[in-house]
mmCIF file of C-alpha atoms in Angstrom:
data_model
loop_
_atom_site.group_PDB
_atom_site.id
_atom_site.type_symbol
_atom_site.label_atom_id
_atom_site.label_comp_id
_atom_site.label_asym_id
_atom_site.label_seq_id
_atom_site.Cartn_x
_atom_site.Cartn_y
_atom_site.Cartn_z
ATOM 1 C CA ALA A 1 106.796 82.639 102.606
ATOM 2 C CA GLN A 2 105.178 85.316 103.831
ATOM 3 C CA SER A 3 101.670 86.307 104.001
ATOM 4 C CA VAL A 4 98.403 88.042 104.511
ATOM 5 C CA THR A 5 94.753 86.779 105.157
ATOM 6 C CA GLN A 6 92.409 89.515 105.717
ATOM 7 C CA LEU A 7 89.025 87.992 107.680
ATOM 8 C CA GLY A 8 85.593 88.255 105.956
ATOM 9 C CA SER A 9 85.540 89.338 102.022
ATOM 10 C CA HIS A 10 82.458 90.963 102.158
ATOM 11 C CA VAL A 11 81.881 93.611 105.577
ATOM 12 C CA SER A 12 78.758 95.855 105.459
ATOM 13 C CA VAL A 13 77.834 98.700 107.651
ATOM 14 C CA SER A 14 75.830 101.189 108.819
ATOM 15 C CA GLU A 15 77.268 105.384 108.208
ATOM 16 C CA GLY A 16 77.944 105.971 111.094
ATOM 17 C CA ALA A 17 79.041 103.320 112.239
ATOM 18 C CA LEU A 18 82.998 101.605 113.299
ATOM 19 C CA VAL A 19 84.649 100.282 110.878
ATOM 20 C CA LEU A 20 86.632 97.744 111.214
ATOM 21 C CA LEU A 21 88.508 95.843 108.249
ATOM 22 C CA ARG A 22 90.906 92.578 109.536
ATOM 23 C CA CYS A 23 94.250 92.019 108.410
ATOM 24 C CA ASN A 24 96.972 88.883 109.823
ATOM 25 C CA TYR A 25 100.771 88.563 108.684
ATOM 26 C CA SER A 26 102.691 86.022 108.797
ATOM 27 C CA SER A 27 106.305 86.530 108.406
ATOM 28 C CA SER A 28 109.343 86.100 110.445
ATOM 29 C CA VAL A 29 110.687 88.581 110.200
ATOM 30 C CA PRO A 30 110.088 92.031 110.801
ATOM 31 C CA PRO A 31 107.344 93.269 108.547
ATOM 32 C CA TYR A 32 106.384 96.249 107.009
ATOM 33 C CA LEU A 33 102.895 96.791 106.363
ATOM 34 C CA PHE A 34 100.189 98.945 104.283
ATOM 35 C CA TRP A 35 96.568 99.355 103.596
ATOM 36 C CA TYR A 36 95.611 100.160 100.337
ATOM 37 C CA VAL A 37 91.936 101.217 98.969
ATOM 38 C CA GLN A 38 90.457 100.538 95.560
ATOM 39 C CA TYR A 39 87.122 102.518 94.216
ATOM 40 C CA PRO A 40 85.600 100.980 91.984
ATOM 41 C CA ASN A 41 87.487 101.349 87.820
ATOM 42 C CA GLN A 42 90.333 102.678 89.855
ATOM 43 C CA GLY A 43 93.337 102.225 91.393
ATOM 44 C CA LEU A 44 94.839 101.358 94.064
ATOM 45 C CA GLN A 45 95.488 104.438 97.479
ATOM 46 C CA LEU A 46 97.605 103.899 100.060
ATOM 47 C CA LEU A 47 95.570 104.766 102.900
ATOM 48 C CA LEU A 48 98.189 104.201 106.190
ATOM 49 C CA LYS A 49 101.726 102.391 106.020
ATOM 50 C CA TYR A 50 103.638 100.694 109.145
ATOM 51 C CA THR A 51 107.442 100.378 108.945
ATOM 52 C CA THR A 52 109.246 100.951 112.247
ATOM 53 C CA GLY A 53 108.185 103.638 115.054
ATOM 54 C CA ALA A 54 104.948 103.944 117.189
ATOM 55 C CA THR A 55 102.223 100.812 116.018
ATOM 56 C CA LEU A 56 99.215 103.296 116.011
ATOM 57 C CA VAL A 57 99.622 105.009 112.891
ATOM 58 C CA LYS A 58 96.826 107.413 111.729
ATOM 59 C CA GLY A 59 96.069 107.763 107.133
ATOM 60 C CA ILE A 60 94.004 109.190 105.944
ATOM 61 C CA ASN A 61 90.196 110.144 105.428
ATOM 62 C CA GLY A 62 89.382 109.348 109.179
ATOM 63 C CA PHE A 63 91.308 105.884 109.029
ATOM 64 C CA GLU A 64 94.187 104.325 111.251
ATOM 65 C CA ALA A 65 95.693 100.922 112.218
ATOM 66 C CA GLU A 66 97.788 99.594 115.177
ATOM 67 C CA PHE A 67 100.475 96.737 114.498
ATOM 68 C CA LYS A 68 99.724 94.585 117.227
ATOM 69 C CA LYS A 69 103.129 92.498 117.130
ATOM 70 C CA SER A 70 101.910 89.915 119.689
ATOM 71 C CA GLU A 71 98.942 89.069 117.808
ATOM 72 C CA THR A 72 100.511 89.340 114.687
ATOM 73 C CA SER A 73 97.573 91.665 113.565
ATOM 74 C CA PHE A 74 97.586 95.302 111.517
ATOM 75 C CA HIS A 75 93.317 95.749 111.660
ATOM 76 C CA LEU A 76 91.774 98.644 109.421
ATOM 77 C CA THR A 77 89.372 101.026 111.811
ATOM 78 C CA LYS A 78 86.897 103.721 111.014
ATOM 79 C CA PRO A 79 85.647 105.397 114.343
ATOM 80 C CA SER A 80 82.435 106.754 111.762
ATOM 81 C CA ALA A 81 81.752 105.166 108.770
ATOM 82 C CA HIS A 82 80.934 107.264 105.427
ATOM 83 C CA MET A 83 78.960 106.348 102.136
ATOM 84 C CA SER A 84 82.189 107.614 100.471
ATOM 85 C CA ASP A 85 84.039 104.539 102.543
ATOM 86 C CA ALA A 86 82.261 102.458 100.417
ATOM 87 C CA ALA A 87 85.787 100.696 97.957
ATOM 88 C CA GLU A 88 87.566 97.333 98.088
ATOM 89 C CA TYR A 89 90.179 97.386 101.279
ATOM 90 C CA PHE A 90 93.765 95.915 100.577
ATOM 91 C CA CYS A 91 96.142 94.672 103.627
ATOM 92 C CA ALA A 92 100.250 94.764 101.834
ATOM 93 C CA VAL A 93 103.262 93.099 103.874
ATOM 94 C CA ILE A 94 107.316 92.967 103.085
ATOM 95 C CA THR A 95 110.246 92.678 104.747
ATOM 96 C CA ALA A 96 112.208 95.283 106.187
ATOM 97 C CA SER A 97 114.956 92.922 105.597
ATOM 98 C CA GLY A 98 113.711 93.728 101.905
ATOM 99 C CA ASN A 99 113.793 90.312 100.473
ATOM 100 C CA THR A 100 110.546 89.792 99.623
ATOM 101 C CA PRO A 101 107.619 91.599 96.777
ATOM 102 C CA LEU A 102 104.451 93.158 98.192
ATOM 103 C CA VAL A 103 102.651 90.549 99.681
ATOM 104 C CA PHE A 104 98.606 91.596 99.117
ATOM 105 C CA GLY A 105 95.346 89.859 101.200
ATOM 106 C CA LYS A 106 92.635 89.007 99.155
ATOM 107 C CA GLY A 107 90.829 92.057 99.932
ATOM 108 C CA THR A 108 87.294 93.082 101.838
ATOM 109 C CA ARG A 109 84.464 94.687 100.580
ATOM 110 C CA LEU A 110 82.940 97.239 102.787
ATOM 111 C CA SER A 111 79.512 98.630 101.913
ATOM 112 C CA VAL A 112 77.594 101.585 104.035
ATOM 113 C CA ILE A 113 74.395 101.491 104.493
ATOM 114 C CA ALA A 114 72.308 104.786 104.474
ATOM 115 C CA ASP B 1 103.474 114.860 94.747
ATOM 116 C CA THR B 2 102.194 111.070 93.813
ATOM 117 C CA GLU B 3 100.887 110.716 91.234
ATOM 118 C CA VAL B 4 101.454 108.474 88.742
ATOM 119 C CA THR B 5 99.770 108.947 85.226
ATOM 120 C CA GLN B 6 98.381 105.724 82.891
ATOM 121 C CA THR B 7 97.028 105.979 79.511
ATOM 122 C CA PRO B 8 94.534 104.509 78.108
ATOM 123 C CA LYS B 9 92.510 104.364 80.159
ATOM 124 C CA HIS B 10 90.257 102.316 78.947
ATOM 125 C CA LEU B 11 91.415 99.973 75.701
ATOM 126 C CA VAL B 12 89.592 97.059 73.276
ATOM 127 C CA MET B 13 91.810 95.240 71.045
ATOM 128 C CA GLY B 14 91.801 91.726 68.839
ATOM 129 C CA MET B 15 94.155 89.625 69.116
ATOM 130 C CA THR B 16 96.105 90.000 66.035
ATOM 131 C CA ASN B 17 96.831 93.648 67.127
ATOM 132 C CA LYS B 18 99.529 95.181 68.340
ATOM 133 C CA LYS B 19 99.592 97.667 71.532
ATOM 134 C CA SER B 20 101.015 99.395 74.181
ATOM 135 C CA LEU B 21 100.081 100.899 77.555
ATOM 136 C CA LYS B 22 101.820 103.660 79.265
ATOM 137 C CA CYS B 23 102.794 104.599 82.669
ATOM 138 C CA GLU B 24 105.039 108.173 83.873
ATOM 139 C CA GLN B 25 105.906 109.209 87.720
ATOM 140 C CA HIS B 26 107.939 112.084 88.710
ATOM 141 C CA MET B 27 108.822 110.838 91.527
ATOM 142 C CA GLY B 28 111.784 110.567 91.394
ATOM 143 C CA HIS B 29 111.454 107.096 92.486
ATOM 144 C CA ARG B 30 114.098 103.917 91.142
ATOM 145 C CA ALA B 31 111.424 100.444 91.294
ATOM 146 C CA MET B 32 108.522 100.512 88.563
ATOM 147 C CA TYR B 33 105.754 97.772 87.969
ATOM 148 C CA TRP B 34 103.305 96.074 86.277
ATOM 149 C CA TYR B 35 100.242 94.316 87.607
ATOM 150 C CA LYS B 36 97.338 92.508 86.266
ATOM 151 C CA GLN B 37 93.880 92.812 88.519
ATOM 152 C CA LYS B 38 91.764 90.395 87.510
ATOM 153 C CA ALA B 39 87.695 91.246 89.007
ATOM 154 C CA LYS B 40 86.963 90.894 93.127
ATOM 155 C CA LYS B 41 90.852 90.051 92.869
ATOM 156 C CA PRO B 42 93.767 91.766 94.586
ATOM 157 C CA PRO B 43 96.780 92.798 91.820
ATOM 158 C CA GLU B 44 99.051 90.363 90.385
ATOM 159 C CA LEU B 45 102.824 91.260 89.685
ATOM 160 C CA MET B 46 104.256 90.879 86.648
ATOM 161 C CA PHE B 47 106.808 93.065 85.692
ATOM 162 C CA VAL B 48 108.836 94.568 88.260
ATOM 163 C CA TYR B 49 112.086 97.246 87.592
ATOM 164 C CA SER B 50 114.660 98.972 89.405
ATOM 165 C CA TYR B 51 117.142 101.414 87.768
ATOM 166 C CA GLU B 52 115.029 100.683 84.589
ATOM 167 C CA LYS B 53 116.881 97.122 84.269
ATOM 168 C CA LEU B 54 114.066 94.491 84.294
ATOM 169 C CA SER B 55 114.590 92.864 87.748
ATOM 170 C CA ILE B 56 111.204 89.997 87.989
ATOM 171 C CA ASN B 57 109.457 88.245 84.959
ATOM 172 C CA GLU B 58 106.470 87.083 86.866
ATOM 173 C CA SER B 59 106.540 83.505 84.375
ATOM 174 C CA VAL B 60 104.230 86.656 82.537
ATOM 175 C CA PRO B 61 103.869 84.725 78.539
ATOM 176 C CA SER B 62 106.548 86.976 75.667
ATOM 177 C CA ARG B 63 103.187 88.200 74.216
ATOM 178 C CA PHE B 64 102.966 90.790 77.238
ATOM 179 C CA SER B 65 106.875 92.414 76.542
ATOM 180 C CA PRO B 66 107.651 95.082 79.167
ATOM 181 C CA GLU B 67 109.922 98.633 78.342
ATOM 182 C CA CYS B 68 111.551 101.177 80.541
ATOM 183 C CA PRO B 69 113.165 103.679 77.903
ATOM 184 C CA ASN B 70 114.207 106.212 81.359
ATOM 185 C CA SER B 71 113.853 106.574 84.845
ATOM 186 C CA SER B 72 110.348 107.805 84.488
ATOM 187 C CA LEU B 73 108.557 105.595 81.429
ATOM 188 C CA LEU B 74 107.345 102.331 82.100
ATOM 189 C CA ASN B 75 105.418 100.664 79.091
ATOM 190 C CA LEU B 76 104.128 97.349 78.721
ATOM 191 C CA HIS B 77 103.976 95.998 74.786
ATOM 192 C CA LEU B 78 100.932 93.907 74.016
ATOM 193 C CA HIS B 79 101.455 91.432 70.562
ATOM 194 C CA ALA B 80 98.953 88.635 70.160
ATOM 195 C CA LEU B 81 96.717 88.888 73.255
ATOM 196 C CA GLN B 82 94.209 86.456 74.137
ATOM 197 C CA PRO B 83 90.270 87.138 75.671
ATOM 198 C CA GLU B 84 91.493 86.188 79.201
ATOM 199 C CA ASP B 85 94.295 88.838 79.418
ATOM 200 C CA SER B 86 91.354 90.952 79.834
ATOM 201 C CA ALA B 87 91.628 92.913 83.267
ATOM 202 C CA LEU B 88 92.086 96.192 84.613
ATOM 203 C CA TYR B 89 96.790 96.654 84.419
ATOM 204 C CA LEU B 90 98.340 98.814 86.695
ATOM 205 C CA CYS B 91 101.483 100.522 87.106
ATOM 206 C CA ALA B 92 102.904 101.689 90.506
ATOM 207 C CA SER B 93 106.260 103.201 91.505
ATOM 208 C CA SER B 94 108.344 103.204 94.644
ATOM 209 C CA GLN B 95 111.637 104.831 95.715
ATOM 210 C CA ASP B 96 113.972 101.647 95.927
ATOM 211 C CA TYR B 97 112.484 97.955 94.745
ATOM 212 C CA ARG B 98 110.601 95.726 97.969
ATOM 213 C CA LEU B 99 111.098 98.542 100.548
ATOM 214 C CA GLY B 100 109.036 101.544 100.808
ATOM 215 C CA GLU B 101 105.140 101.814 99.931
ATOM 216 C CA GLN B 102 103.785 102.106 95.857
ATOM 217 C CA TYR B 103 102.363 104.440 94.835
ATOM 218 C CA PHE B 104 99.669 103.066 92.137
ATOM 219 C CA GLY B 105 98.764 105.334 89.242
ATOM 220 C CA PRO B 106 94.726 104.054 88.409
ATOM 221 C CA GLY B 107 94.746 101.714 85.994
ATOM 222 C CA THR B 108 94.362 100.761 81.781
ATOM 223 C CA ARG B 109 90.833 98.757 81.887
ATOM 224 C CA LEU B 110 91.519 96.289 78.497
ATOM 225 C CA THR B 111 89.513 93.949 76.911
ATOM 226 C CA VAL B 112 91.003 92.035 74.550
ATOM 227 C CA THR B 113 87.751 90.058 72.059
#
């Protein structure tokens, strides 16, 4: 069974600082990987996705993530945090073969300090 | 357009009431999902419809009854709920079941009194 581990349930950064949210996956077959963001009392919004091809994926709101097969990682980064980035972030995975449903990590709450 | 709409936004119901949650998408997606999300937790999959047929029921109690009237609509009928069923209920859709990204609606905040 595949799983997703998000290191750190809560990350706090200063406004303008680098944002790094960590995600590691376990999958015996090639994965499709996703990052979602959830603002308070809202649904999940797709930030970016990795399916095949380029391993550095750019998403919305200035976020990007890099798929590293050797490290089984898909960390989310943003060069400069903005107050509006404060939210809950979920990493999720499905297998490329499509034989498992979407599996979410436990989430990381990002706080941005002025 | 990647919008999934859900109504109502908020719902308060007693344990003896019957109510329904509605979800709609016009992206031509053939898979639709219901999730339950408790505070500070990731979404938990409840049901999956693929090509208007129920594909997955994740051992959800029978007081939750899904319905897919057509490829654009998904309902969740609620009856005799318990206070522990209070949660955010999210609808999602994707191009195909288990492949491709899922797009989520804004959710219905359900409170059972």
